[in-house]
Amino acid sequence: GDSVTQMEGPVTLSEEAFLTINCTYTATGYPSLFWYVQYPGEGLQLLLKATKADDKGSNKGFEATYRKETTSFHLEKGSVQVSDSAVYFCALLRGGTGNQFYFGTGTSLTVIP
Amino acid sequence: DTGVSQDPRHKITKRGQNVTFRCDPISEHNRLYWYRQTLGQGPEFLTYFQNEAQLEKSRLLSDRFSAERPKGSFSTLEIQRTEQGDSAMYLCASSLEASNQPQHFGDGTRLSIL
C-alpha cells in the first residue's frame, strides 16, 4: 500500500544552518506530495506541495522537489531560524474519490540561537 | 476564511464515558476528514465525508467510533465507552472536492482518559 518514510529525529541545528529532512514514498500511480508543519499545541499547516514529477514546491524559504526516479520529496532550507522549530510531516495524496492522505511519522526540528 | 474550527480543545474524561467532538470546516469546503494523532506519530486517517455522505469509514478504529455530518456542514466524532488507549489528539481537516487539493487542519481536540 501507499506509505511515506521520513528521516527520524529529533534534529537540532544552530541558527542559520542548512536543513535537510529526507522523505521517500511508496505509491501506485502519480500521487501529489506535501510538507506540513506543526507548531506546539497547534494543528498542521500546509507548508508546500508538488503535484507532479520534477515540480518544486517552495514557501517561506523551504523547498522540496518531487523526484519520481528516487521516489523522494526531501525538504530543504538554506538558513534556519529559531522560529522554524516545529515538527515537519511529509504526506502523500493519492487522488481519486478519497483524497486520502498518508503521513510520515514526523521529524522534530529544534533550532538553537 | 476563518479556518477549520474544533471544539473543545481539550477533553478530560473517565474511562467508560462517551465523548463527542465537533468540527466546523471552512465554509466552501465540501470534504471533511477526521484523523487521530498519537504522540510522536503522524496523523492517522479515520473517516471522511463528501457533503453529508460518509464515503470511507473502514479505517475507524472500532465500532465504538462513529462520525456524522448531517447537513453537510459541521461534523461530530463520537467515541463510546472510552478506553485508556483512546487518549490522543483528534484532528479535523477540510478540503475542496477537486483532486490534488490540500487539506486544511484545525487545531485538534486533545482527549485524555483518566
JSON list of C-alpha atoms in Angstrom, two decimals:
[
{"chain": "A", "resi": 1, "resn": "GLY", "atom": "CA", "xyz": [0.00, 0.00, 0.00]},
{"chain": "A", "resi": 2, "resn": "ASP", "atom": "CA", "xyz": [0.88, 3.65, -0.10]},
{"chain": "A", "resi": 3, "resn": "SER", "atom": "CA", "xyz": [3.26, 4.91, 2.55]},
{"chain": "A", "resi": 4, "resn": "VAL", "atom": "CA", "xyz": [5.68, 7.67, 3.47]},
{"chain": "A", "resi": 5, "resn": "THR", "atom": "CA", "xyz": [9.01, 7.27, 5.25]},
{"chain": "A", "resi": 6, "resn": "GLN", "atom": "CA", "xyz": [10.70, 10.23, 6.91]},
{"chain": "A", "resi": 7, "resn": "MET", "atom": "CA", "xyz": [14.12, 10.51, 8.47]},
{"chain": "A", "resi": 8, "resn": "GLU", "atom": "CA", "xyz": [13.92, 10.08, 12.19]},
{"chain": "A", "resi": 9, "resn": "GLY", "atom": "CA", "xyz": [14.53, 12.95, 14.52]},
{"chain": "A", "resi": 10, "resn": "PRO", "atom": "CA", "xyz": [14.93, 14.84, 16.56]},
{"chain": "A", "resi": 11, "resn": "VAL", "atom": "CA", "xyz": [17.09, 17.21, 14.58]},
{"chain": "A", "resi": 12, "resn": "THR", "atom": "CA", "xyz": [18.90, 20.03, 16.35]},
{"chain": "A", "resi": 13, "resn": "LEU", "atom": "CA", "xyz": [20.57, 22.79, 14.36]},
{"chain": "A", "resi": 14, "resn": "SER", "atom": "CA", "xyz": [22.17, 26.10, 15.07]},
{"chain": "A", "resi": 15, "resn": "GLU", "atom": "CA", "xyz": [20.54, 29.21, 13.65]},
{"chain": "A", "resi": 16, "resn": "GLU", "atom": "CA", "xyz": [21.50, 29.86, 10.01]},
{"chain": "A", "resi": 17, "resn": "ALA", "atom": "CA", "xyz": [22.46, 26.22, 9.42]},
{"chain": "A", "resi": 18, "resn": "PHE", "atom": "CA", "xyz": [21.33, 24.29, 6.34]},
{"chain": "A", "resi": 19, "resn": "LEU", "atom": "CA", "xyz": [18.38, 21.95, 6.82]},
{"chain": "A", "resi": 20, "resn": "THR", "atom": "CA", "xyz": [17.53, 18.73, 5.01]},
{"chain": "A", "resi": 21, "resn": "ILE", "atom": "CA", "xyz": [14.74, 16.41, 6.11]},
{"chain": "A", "resi": 22, "resn": "ASN", "atom": "CA", "xyz": [14.53, 13.29, 3.98]},
{"chain": "A", "resi": 23, "resn": "CYS", "atom": "CA", "xyz": [11.24, 11.86, 2.77]},
{"chain": "A", "resi": 24, "resn": "THR", "atom": "CA", "xyz": [10.66, 8.89, 0.49]},
{"chain": "A", "resi": 25, "resn": "TYR", "atom": "CA", "xyz": [7.37, 7.42, -0.59]},
{"chain": "A", "resi": 26, "resn": "THR", "atom": "CA", "xyz": [5.76, 4.29, -1.96]},
{"chain": "A", "resi": 27, "resn": "ALA", "atom": "CA", "xyz": [2.68, 4.71, -4.08]},
{"chain": "A", "resi": 28, "resn": "THR", "atom": "CA", "xyz": [0.86, 3.43, -7.09]},
{"chain": "A", "resi": 29, "resn": "GLY", "atom": "CA", "xyz": [0.13, 5.88, -9.82]},
{"chain": "A", "resi": 30, "resn": "TYR", "atom": "CA", "xyz": [1.08, 9.53, -9.56]},
{"chain": "A", "resi": 31, "resn": "PRO", "atom": "CA", "xyz": [0.47, 10.95, -6.11]},
{"chain": "A", "resi": 32, "resn": "SER", "atom": "CA", "xyz": [0.77, 14.54, -5.01]},
{"chain": "A", "resi": 33, "resn": "LEU", "atom": "CA", "xyz": [3.28, 15.26, -2.27]},
{"chain": "A", "resi": 34, "resn": "PHE", "atom": "CA", "xyz": [3.09, 17.72, 0.61]},
{"chain": "A", "resi": 35, "resn": "TRP", "atom": "CA", "xyz": [5.00, 19.02, 3.57]},
{"chain": "A", "resi": 36, "resn": "TYR", "atom": "CA", "xyz": [3.06, 20.11, 6.62]},
{"chain": "A", "resi": 37, "resn": "VAL", "atom": "CA", "xyz": [4.41, 21.83, 9.73]},
{"chain": "A", "resi": 38, "resn": "GLN", "atom": "CA", "xyz": [3.02, 21.54, 13.24]},
{"chain": "A", "resi": 39, "resn": "TYR", "atom": "CA", "xyz": [3.91, 24.04, 15.94]},
{"chain": "A", "resi": 40, "resn": "PRO", "atom": "CA", "xyz": [3.44, 23.07, 19.59]},
{"chain": "A", "resi": 41, "resn": "GLY", "atom": "CA", "xyz": [-0.21, 22.87, 20.59]},
{"chain": "A", "resi": 42, "resn": "GLU", "atom": "CA", "xyz": [-1.46, 23.60, 17.09]},
{"chain": "A", "resi": 43, "resn": "GLY", "atom": "CA", "xyz": [-2.84, 21.71, 14.12]},
{"chain": "A", "resi": 44, "resn": "LEU", "atom": "CA", "xyz": [-0.97, 21.01, 10.92]},
{"chain": "A", "resi": 45, "resn": "GLN", "atom": "CA", "xyz": [-0.31, 23.82, 8.49]},
{"chain": "A", "resi": 46, "resn": "LEU", "atom": "CA", "xyz": [0.42, 23.30, 4.82]},
{"chain": "A", "resi": 47, "resn": "LEU", "atom": "CA", "xyz": [4.00, 24.34, 4.09]},
{"chain": "A", "resi": 48, "resn": "LEU", "atom": "CA", "xyz": [4.37, 23.42, 0.42]},
{"chain": "A", "resi": 49, "resn": "LYS", "atom": "CA", "xyz": [3.23, 20.96, -2.21]},
{"chain": "A", "resi": 50, "resn": "ALA", "atom": "CA", "xyz": [4.12, 19.43, -5.58]},
{"chain": "A", "resi": 51, "resn": "THR", "atom": "CA", "xyz": [1.63, 17.67, -7.78]},
{"chain": "A", "resi": 52, "resn": "LYS", "atom": "CA", "xyz": [3.78, 16.06, -10.47]},
{"chain": "A", "resi": 53, "resn": "ALA", "atom": "CA", "xyz": [7.29, 14.82, -11.13]},
{"chain": "A", "resi": 54, "resn": "ASP", "atom": "CA", "xyz": [10.04, 17.48, -11.20]},
{"chain": "A", "resi": 55, "resn": "ASP", "atom": "CA", "xyz": [7.75, 20.09, -9.64]},
{"chain": "A", "resi": 56, "resn": "LYS", "atom": "CA", "xyz": [9.40, 22.18, -6.94]},
{"chain": "A", "resi": 57, "resn": "GLY", "atom": "CA", "xyz": [7.28, 23.41, -4.07]},
{"chain": "A", "resi": 58, "resn": "SER", "atom": "CA", "xyz": [8.52, 26.39, -2.10]},
{"chain": "A", "resi": 59, "resn": "ASN", "atom": "CA", "xyz": [7.34, 28.60, 0.74]},
{"chain": "A", "resi": 60, "resn": "LYS", "atom": "CA", "xyz": [8.98, 30.69, 3.49]},
{"chain": "A", "resi": 61, "resn": "GLY", "atom": "CA", "xyz": [12.46, 29.72, 2.30]},
{"chain": "A", "resi": 62, "resn": "PHE", "atom": "CA", "xyz": [11.67, 25.98, 2.34]},
{"chain": "A", "resi": 63, "resn": "GLU", "atom": "CA", "xyz": [11.88, 23.94, -0.86]},
{"chain": "A", "resi": 64, "resn": "ALA", "atom": "CA", "xyz": [11.21, 20.38, -1.94]},
{"chain": "A", "resi": 65, "resn": "THR", "atom": "CA", "xyz": [11.42, 18.77, -5.38]},
{"chain": "A", "resi": 66, "resn": "TYR", "atom": "CA", "xyz": [9.25, 15.84, -6.47]},
{"chain": "A", "resi": 67, "resn": "ARG", "atom": "CA", "xyz": [11.72, 13.19, -7.69]},
{"chain": "A", "resi": 68, "resn": "LYS", "atom": "CA", "xyz": [9.93, 10.28, -9.29]},
{"chain": "A", "resi": 69, "resn": "GLU", "atom": "CA", "xyz": [13.10, 8.40, -10.15]},
{"chain": "A", "resi": 70, "resn": "THR", "atom": "CA", "xyz": [14.15, 8.25, -6.50]},
{"chain": "A", "resi": 71, "resn": "THR", "atom": "CA", "xyz": [10.59, 8.44, -5.08]},
{"chain": "A", "resi": 72, "resn": "SER", "atom": "CA", "xyz": [11.68, 11.28, -2.83]},
{"chain": "A", "resi": 73, "resn": "PHE", "atom": "CA", "xyz": [10.50, 14.70, -1.67]},
{"chain": "A", "resi": 74, "resn": "HIS", "atom": "CA", "xyz": [13.24, 15.99, 0.60]},
{"chain": "A", "resi": 75, "resn": "LEU", "atom": "CA", "xyz": [12.65, 19.26, 2.47]},
{"chain": "A", "resi": 76, "resn": "GLU", "atom": "CA", "xyz": [15.45, 21.83, 2.45]},
{"chain": "A", "resi": 77, "resn": "LYS", "atom": "CA", "xyz": [16.09, 25.30, 3.79]},
{"chain": "A", "resi": 78, "resn": "GLY", "atom": "CA", "xyz": [19.28, 27.23, 3.35]},
{"chain": "A", "resi": 79, "resn": "SER", "atom": "CA", "xyz": [19.31, 29.10, 6.65]},
{"chain": "A", "resi": 80, "resn": "VAL", "atom": "CA", "xyz": [17.04, 28.05, 9.50]},
{"chain": "A", "resi": 81, "resn": "GLN", "atom": "CA", "xyz": [15.73, 30.36, 12.21]},
{"chain": "A", "resi": 82, "resn": "VAL", "atom": "CA", "xyz": [14.66, 29.71, 15.78]},
{"chain": "A", "resi": 83, "resn": "SER", "atom": "CA", "xyz": [11.06, 30.24, 14.67]},
{"chain": "A", "resi": 84, "resn": "ASP", "atom": "CA", "xyz": [11.36, 27.20, 12.37]},
{"chain": "A", "resi": 85, "resn": "SER", "atom": "CA", "xyz": [11.41, 24.91, 15.41]},
{"chain": "A", "resi": 86, "resn": "ALA", "atom": "CA", "xyz": [8.45, 22.57, 14.90]},
{"chain": "A", "resi": 87, "resn": "VAL", "atom": "CA", "xyz": [7.53, 19.08, 13.74]},
{"chain": "A", "resi": 88, "resn": "TYR", "atom": "CA", "xyz": [7.55, 18.54, 9.98]},
{"chain": "A", "resi": 89, "resn": "PHE", "atom": "CA", "xyz": [5.39, 15.93, 8.26]},
{"chain": "A", "resi": 90, "resn": "CYS", "atom": "CA", "xyz": [5.76, 14.62, 4.75]},
{"chain": "A", "resi": 91, "resn": "ALA", "atom": "CA", "xyz": [2.48, 13.45, 3.22]},
{"chain": "A", "resi": 92, "resn": "LEU", "atom": "CA", "xyz": [1.27, 11.69, 0.11]},
{"chain": "A", "resi": 93, "resn": "LEU", "atom": "CA", "xyz": [-2.10, 12.22, -1.51]},
{"chain": "A", "resi": 94, "resn": "ARG", "atom": "CA", "xyz": [-3.39, 9.61, -3.86]},
{"chain": "A", "resi": 95, "resn": "GLY", "atom": "CA", "xyz": [-6.25, 11.29, -5.65]},
{"chain": "A", "resi": 96, "resn": "GLY", "atom": "CA", "xyz": [-9.49, 9.89, -6.88]},
{"chain": "A", "resi": 97, "resn": "THR", "atom": "CA", "xyz": [-12.62, 9.75, -4.79]},
{"chain": "A", "resi": 98, "resn": "GLY", "atom": "CA", "xyz": [-10.92, 9.59, -1.44]},
{"chain": "A", "resi": 99, "resn": "ASN", "atom": "CA", "xyz": [-8.39, 12.36, -1.36]},
{"chain": "A", "resi": 100, "resn": "GLN", "atom": "CA", "xyz": [-6.82, 10.27, 1.37]},
{"chain": "A", "resi": 101, "resn": "PHE", "atom": "CA", "xyz": [-3.55, 11.44, 2.90]},
{"chain": "A", "resi": 102, "resn": "TYR", "atom": "CA", "xyz": [-0.79, 9.18, 4.12]},
{"chain": "A", "resi": 103, "resn": "PHE", "atom": "CA", "xyz": [1.51, 10.90, 6.59]},
{"chain": "A", "resi": 104, "resn": "GLY", "atom": "CA", "xyz": [5.02, 10.14, 7.70]},
{"chain": "A", "resi": 105, "resn": "THR", "atom": "CA", "xyz": [5.79, 9.92, 11.40]},
{"chain": "A", "resi": 106, "resn": "GLY", "atom": "CA", "xyz": [7.12, 13.46, 11.55]},
{"chain": "A", "resi": 107, "resn": "THR", "atom": "CA", "xyz": [10.56, 14.95, 12.19]},
{"chain": "A", "resi": 108, "resn": "SER", "atom": "CA", "xyz": [11.06, 17.25, 15.13]},
{"chain": "A", "resi": 109, "resn": "LEU", "atom": "CA", "xyz": [13.35, 20.21, 14.46]},
{"chain": "A", "resi": 110, "resn": "THR", "atom": "CA", "xyz": [14.85, 22.41, 17.15]},
{"chain": "A", "resi": 111, "resn": "VAL", "atom": "CA", "xyz": [16.86, 25.45, 16.13]},
{"chain": "A", "resi": 112, "resn": "ILE", "atom": "CA", "xyz": [19.09, 26.94, 18.80]},
{"chain": "A", "resi": 113, "resn": "PRO", "atom": "CA", "xyz": [20.36, 30.53, 18.76]},
{"chain": "B", "resi": 1, "resn": "ASP", "atom": "CA", "xyz": [-11.90, 32.31, 5.65]},
{"chain": "B", "resi": 2, "resn": "THR", "atom": "CA", "xyz": [-11.98, 31.61, 9.36]},
{"chain": "B", "resi": 3, "resn": "GLY", "atom": "CA", "xyz": [-10.22, 28.27, 9.09]},
{"chain": "B", "resi": 4, "resn": "VAL", "atom": "CA", "xyz": [-11.24, 24.88, 10.46]},
{"chain": "B", "resi": 5, "resn": "SER", "atom": "CA", "xyz": [-12.58, 25.14, 14.00]},
{"chain": "B", "resi": 6, "resn": "GLN", "atom": "CA", "xyz": [-12.67, 22.31, 16.52]},
{"chain": "B", "resi": 7, "resn": "ASP", "atom": "CA", "xyz": [-14.39, 22.17, 19.88]},
{"chain": "B", "resi": 8, "resn": "PRO", "atom": "CA", "xyz": [-13.45, 21.52, 22.61]},
{"chain": "B", "resi": 9, "resn": "ARG", "atom": "CA", "xyz": [-9.67, 22.00, 22.52]},
{"chain": "B", "resi": 10, "resn": "HIS", "atom": "CA", "xyz": [-9.22, 19.70, 25.48]},
{"chain": "B", "resi": 11, "resn": "LYS", "atom": "CA", "xyz": [-11.42, 16.97, 26.94]},
{"chain": "B", "resi": 12, "resn": "ILE", "atom": "CA", "xyz": [-10.66, 15.03, 30.10]},
{"chain": "B", "resi": 13, "resn": "THR", "atom": "CA", "xyz": [-12.98, 12.20, 31.00]},
{"chain": "B", "resi": 14, "resn": "LYS", "atom": "CA", "xyz": [-13.14, 8.97, 32.93]},
{"chain": "B", "resi": 15, "resn": "ARG", "atom": "CA", "xyz": [-12.77, 5.60, 31.28]},
{"chain": "B", "resi": 16, "resn": "GLY", "atom": "CA", "xyz": [-16.10, 4.24, 30.10]},
{"chain": "B", "resi": 17, "resn": "GLN", "atom": "CA", "xyz": [-17.70, 7.61, 29.40]},
{"chain": "B", "resi": 18, "resn": "ASN", "atom": "CA", "xyz": [-18.88, 8.76, 25.97]},
{"chain": "B", "resi": 19, "resn": "VAL", "atom": "CA", "xyz": [-17.34, 11.83, 24.35]},
{"chain": "B", "resi": 20, "resn": "THR", "atom": "CA", "xyz": [-18.33, 13.90, 21.32]},
{"chain": "B", "resi": 21, "resn": "PHE", "atom": "CA", "xyz": [-16.16, 16.34, 19.40]},
{"chain": "B", "resi": 22, "resn": "ARG", "atom": "CA", "xyz": [-17.29, 18.94, 16.91]},
{"chain": "B", "resi": 23, "resn": "CYS", "atom": "CA", "xyz": [-15.62, 20.22, 13.76]},
{"chain": "B", "resi": 24, "resn": "ASP", "atom": "CA", "xyz": [-16.65, 23.23, 11.67]},
{"chain": "B", "resi": 25, "resn": "PRO", "atom": "CA", "xyz": [-14.89, 23.15, 8.30]},
{"chain": "B", "resi": 26, "resn": "ILE", "atom": "CA", "xyz": [-14.01, 26.04, 6.01]},
{"chain": "B", "resi": 27, "resn": "SER", "atom": "CA", "xyz": [-17.37, 27.09, 4.65]},
{"chain": "B", "resi": 28, "resn": "GLU", "atom": "CA", "xyz": [-16.81, 26.40, 0.95]},
{"chain": "B", "resi": 29, "resn": "HIS", "atom": "CA", "xyz": [-15.14, 23.01, 1.54]},
{"chain": "B", "resi": 30, "resn": "ASN", "atom": "CA", "xyz": [-17.40, 20.06, 0.88]},
{"chain": "B", "resi": 31, "resn": "ARG", "atom": "CA", "xyz": [-14.95, 17.39, 2.07]},
{"chain": "B", "resi": 32, "resn": "LEU", "atom": "CA", "xyz": [-14.30, 16.83, 5.75]},
{"chain": "B", "resi": 33, "resn": "TYR", "atom": "CA", "xyz": [-11.83, 14.39, 7.33]},
{"chain": "B", "resi": 34, "resn": "TRP", "atom": "CA", "xyz": [-11.12, 13.05, 10.79]},
{"chain": "B", "resi": 35, "resn": "TYR", "atom": "CA", "xyz": [-7.70, 11.89, 11.94]},
{"chain": "B", "resi": 36, "resn": "ARG", "atom": "CA", "xyz": [-6.19, 10.62, 15.15]},
{"chain": "B", "resi": 37, "resn": "GLN", "atom": "CA", "xyz": [-2.68, 11.62, 16.18]},
{"chain": "B", "resi": 38, "resn": "THR", "atom": "CA", "xyz": [-0.77, 9.98, 18.99]},
{"chain": "B", "resi": 39, "resn": "LEU", "atom": "CA", "xyz": [2.45, 11.29, 20.49]},
{"chain": "B", "resi": 40, "resn": "GLY", "atom": "CA", "xyz": [5.38, 11.06, 18.12]},
{"chain": "B", "resi": 41, "resn": "GLN", "atom": "CA", "xyz": [3.29, 9.88, 15.20]},
{"chain": "B", "resi": 42, "resn": "GLY", "atom": "CA", "xyz": [1.77, 11.39, 12.12]},
{"chain": "B", "resi": 43, "resn": "PRO", "atom": "CA", "xyz": [-1.98, 11.78, 11.74]},
{"chain": "B", "resi": 44, "resn": "GLU", "atom": "CA", "xyz": [-3.85, 8.52, 11.16]},
{"chain": "B", "resi": 45, "resn": "PHE", "atom": "CA", "xyz": [-6.85, 8.72, 8.85]},
{"chain": "B", "resi": 46, "resn": "LEU", "atom": "CA", "xyz": [-10.17, 7.67, 10.38]},
{"chain": "B", "resi": 47, "resn": "THR", "atom": "CA", "xyz": [-13.01, 8.68, 8.07]},
{"chain": "B", "resi": 48, "resn": "TYR", "atom": "CA", "xyz": [-14.18, 11.31, 5.61]},
{"chain": "B", "resi": 49, "resn": "PHE", "atom": "CA", "xyz": [-17.31, 12.93, 4.25]},
{"chain": "B", "resi": 50, "resn": "GLN", "atom": "CA", "xyz": [-18.22, 14.49, 0.97]},
{"chain": "B", "resi": 51, "resn": "ASN", "atom": "CA", "xyz": [-21.07, 16.81, 1.82]},
{"chain": "B", "resi": 52, "resn": "GLU", "atom": "CA", "xyz": [-23.28, 14.72, 4.12]},
{"chain": "B", "resi": 53, "resn": "ALA", "atom": "CA", "xyz": [-22.22, 11.34, 2.71]},
{"chain": "B", "resi": 54, "resn": "GLN", "atom": "CA", "xyz": [-19.67, 9.33, 4.67]},
{"chain": "B", "resi": 55, "resn": "LEU", "atom": "CA", "xyz": [-17.62, 7.82, 1.85]},
{"chain": "B", "resi": 56, "resn": "GLU", "atom": "CA", "xyz": [-14.98, 5.98, 3.84]},
{"chain": "B", "resi": 57, "resn": "LYS", "atom": "CA", "xyz": [-15.32, 4.60, 7.33]},
{"chain": "B", "resi": 58, "resn": "SER", "atom": "CA", "xyz": [-13.47, 1.32, 7.23]},
{"chain": "B", "resi": 59, "resn": "ARG", "atom": "CA", "xyz": [-10.50, 2.93, 8.96]},
{"chain": "B", "resi": 60, "resn": "LEU", "atom": "CA", "xyz": [-12.47, 3.87, 12.07]},
{"chain": "B", "resi": 61, "resn": "LEU", "atom": "CA", "xyz": [-10.66, 2.21, 14.93]},
{"chain": "B", "resi": 62, "resn": "SER", "atom": "CA", "xyz": [-13.56, 0.19, 16.30]},
{"chain": "B", "resi": 63, "resn": "ASP", "atom": "CA", "xyz": [-17.34, 0.16, 16.42]},
{"chain": "B", "resi": 64, "resn": "ARG", "atom": "CA", "xyz": [-17.10, 2.49, 19.42]},
{"chain": "B", "resi": 65, "resn": "PHE", "atom": "CA", "xyz": [-16.15, 5.26, 16.99]},
{"chain": "B", "resi": 66, "resn": "SER", "atom": "CA", "xyz": [-18.75, 6.97, 14.83]},
{"chain": "B", "resi": 67, "resn": "ALA", "atom": "CA", "xyz": [-18.99, 10.21, 12.90]},
{"chain": "B", "resi": 68, "resn": "GLU", "atom": "CA", "xyz": [-21.81, 12.25, 11.43]},
{"chain": "B", "resi": 69, "resn": "ARG", "atom": "CA", "xyz": [-22.22, 15.24, 9.17]},
{"chain": "B", "resi": 70, "resn": "PRO", "atom": "CA", "xyz": [-26.00, 15.55, 8.99]},
{"chain": "B", "resi": 71, "resn": "LYS", "atom": "CA", "xyz": [-26.34, 18.72, 6.95]},
{"chain": "B", "resi": 72, "resn": "GLY", "atom": "CA", "xyz": [-23.07, 18.65, 5.10]},
{"chain": "B", "resi": 73, "resn": "SER", "atom": "CA", "xyz": [-21.60, 21.44, 7.20]},
{"chain": "B", "resi": 74, "resn": "PHE", "atom": "CA", "xyz": [-20.24, 20.71, 10.68]},
{"chain": "B", "resi": 75, "resn": "SER", "atom": "CA", "xyz": [-19.35, 17.18, 11.78]},
{"chain": "B", "resi": 76, "resn": "THR", "atom": "CA", "xyz": [-19.21, 15.31, 15.06]},
{"chain": "B", "resi": 77, "resn": "LEU", "atom": "CA", "xyz": [-17.00, 12.42, 16.09]},
{"chain": "B", "resi": 78, "resn": "GLU", "atom": "CA", "xyz": [-18.25, 10.29, 18.96]},
{"chain": "B", "resi": 79, "resn": "ILE", "atom": "CA", "xyz": [-16.35, 7.73, 20.98]},
{"chain": "B", "resi": 80, "resn": "GLN", "atom": "CA", "xyz": [-18.45, 5.47, 23.16]},
{"chain": "B", "resi": 81, "resn": "ARG", "atom": "CA", "xyz": [-17.21, 3.65, 26.27]},
{"chain": "B", "resi": 82, "resn": "THR", "atom": "CA", "xyz": [-13.83, 5.34, 26.14]},
{"chain": "B", "resi": 83, "resn": "GLU", "atom": "CA", "xyz": [-10.69, 3.37, 26.92]},
{"chain": "B", "resi": 84, "resn": "GLN", "atom": "CA", "xyz": [-7.21, 4.46, 28.02]},
{"chain": "B", "resi": 85, "resn": "GLY", "atom": "CA", "xyz": [-5.89, 3.83, 24.53]},
{"chain": "B", "resi": 86, "resn": "ASP", "atom": "CA", "xyz": [-8.26, 6.44, 23.11]},
{"chain": "B", "resi": 87, "resn": "SER", "atom": "CA", "xyz": [-6.14, 9.21, 24.63]},
{"chain": "B", "resi": 88, "resn": "ALA", "atom": "CA", "xyz": [-4.84, 11.16, 21.64]},
{"chain": "B", "resi": 89, "resn": "MET", "atom": "CA", "xyz": [-5.25, 14.31, 19.59]},
{"chain": "B", "resi": 90, "resn": "TYR", "atom": "CA", "xyz": [-8.22, 14.17, 17.23]},
{"chain": "B", "resi": 91, "resn": "LEU", "atom": "CA", "xyz": [-7.76, 16.33, 14.17]},
{"chain": "B", "resi": 92, "resn": "CYS", "atom": "CA", "xyz": [-10.32, 17.52, 11.67]},
{"chain": "B", "resi": 93, "resn": "ALA", "atom": "CA", "xyz": [-9.47, 18.75, 8.18]},
{"chain": "B", "resi": 94, "resn": "SER", "atom": "CA", "xyz": [-11.42, 20.01, 5.21]},
{"chain": "B", "resi": 95, "resn": "SER", "atom": "CA", "xyz": [-10.76, 20.47, 1.53]},
{"chain": "B", "resi": 96, "resn": "LEU", "atom": "CA", "xyz": [-12.32, 21.29, -1.79]},
{"chain": "B", "resi": 97, "resn": "GLU", "atom": "CA", "xyz": [-13.52, 18.37, -3.85]},
{"chain": "B", "resi": 98, "resn": "ALA", "atom": "CA", "xyz": [-11.11, 18.76, -6.75]},
{"chain": "B", "resi": 99, "resn": "SER", "atom": "CA", "xyz": [-8.23, 16.31, -6.87]},
{"chain": "B", "resi": 100, "resn": "ASN", "atom": "CA", "xyz": [-4.80, 17.29, -5.50]},
{"chain": "B", "resi": 101, "resn": "GLN", "atom": "CA", "xyz": [-6.33, 19.82, -3.13]},
{"chain": "B", "resi": 102, "resn": "PRO", "atom": "CA", "xyz": [-4.52, 20.15, 0.18]},
{"chain": "B", "resi": 103, "resn": "GLN", "atom": "CA", "xyz": [-6.38, 19.56, 3.39]},
{"chain": "B", "resi": 104, "resn": "HIS", "atom": "CA", "xyz": [-6.64, 22.38, 5.90]},
{"chain": "B", "resi": 105, "resn": "PHE", "atom": "CA", "xyz": [-6.43, 21.28, 9.51]},
{"chain": "B", "resi": 106, "resn": "GLY", "atom": "CA", "xyz": [-7.98, 22.54, 12.72]},
{"chain": "B", "resi": 107, "resn": "ASP", "atom": "CA", "xyz": [-6.01, 22.79, 15.95]},
{"chain": "B", "resi": 108, "resn": "GLY", "atom": "CA", "xyz": [-7.42, 19.50, 17.19]},
{"chain": "B", "resi": 109, "resn": "THR", "atom": "CA", "xyz": [-9.14, 18.20, 20.30]},
{"chain": "B", "resi": 110, "resn": "ARG", "atom": "CA", "xyz": [-6.85, 16.61, 22.85]},
{"chain": "B", "resi": 111, "resn": "LEU", "atom": "CA", "xyz": [-8.58, 13.74, 24.67]},
{"chain": "B", "resi": 112, "resn": "SER", "atom": "CA", "xyz": [-7.25, 12.47, 27.98]},
{"chain": "B", "resi": 113, "resn": "ILE", "atom": "CA", "xyz": [-8.78, 9.38, 29.55]},
{"chain": "B", "resi": 114, "resn": "LEU", "atom": "CA", "xyz": [-8.32, 9.06, 33.31]}
]
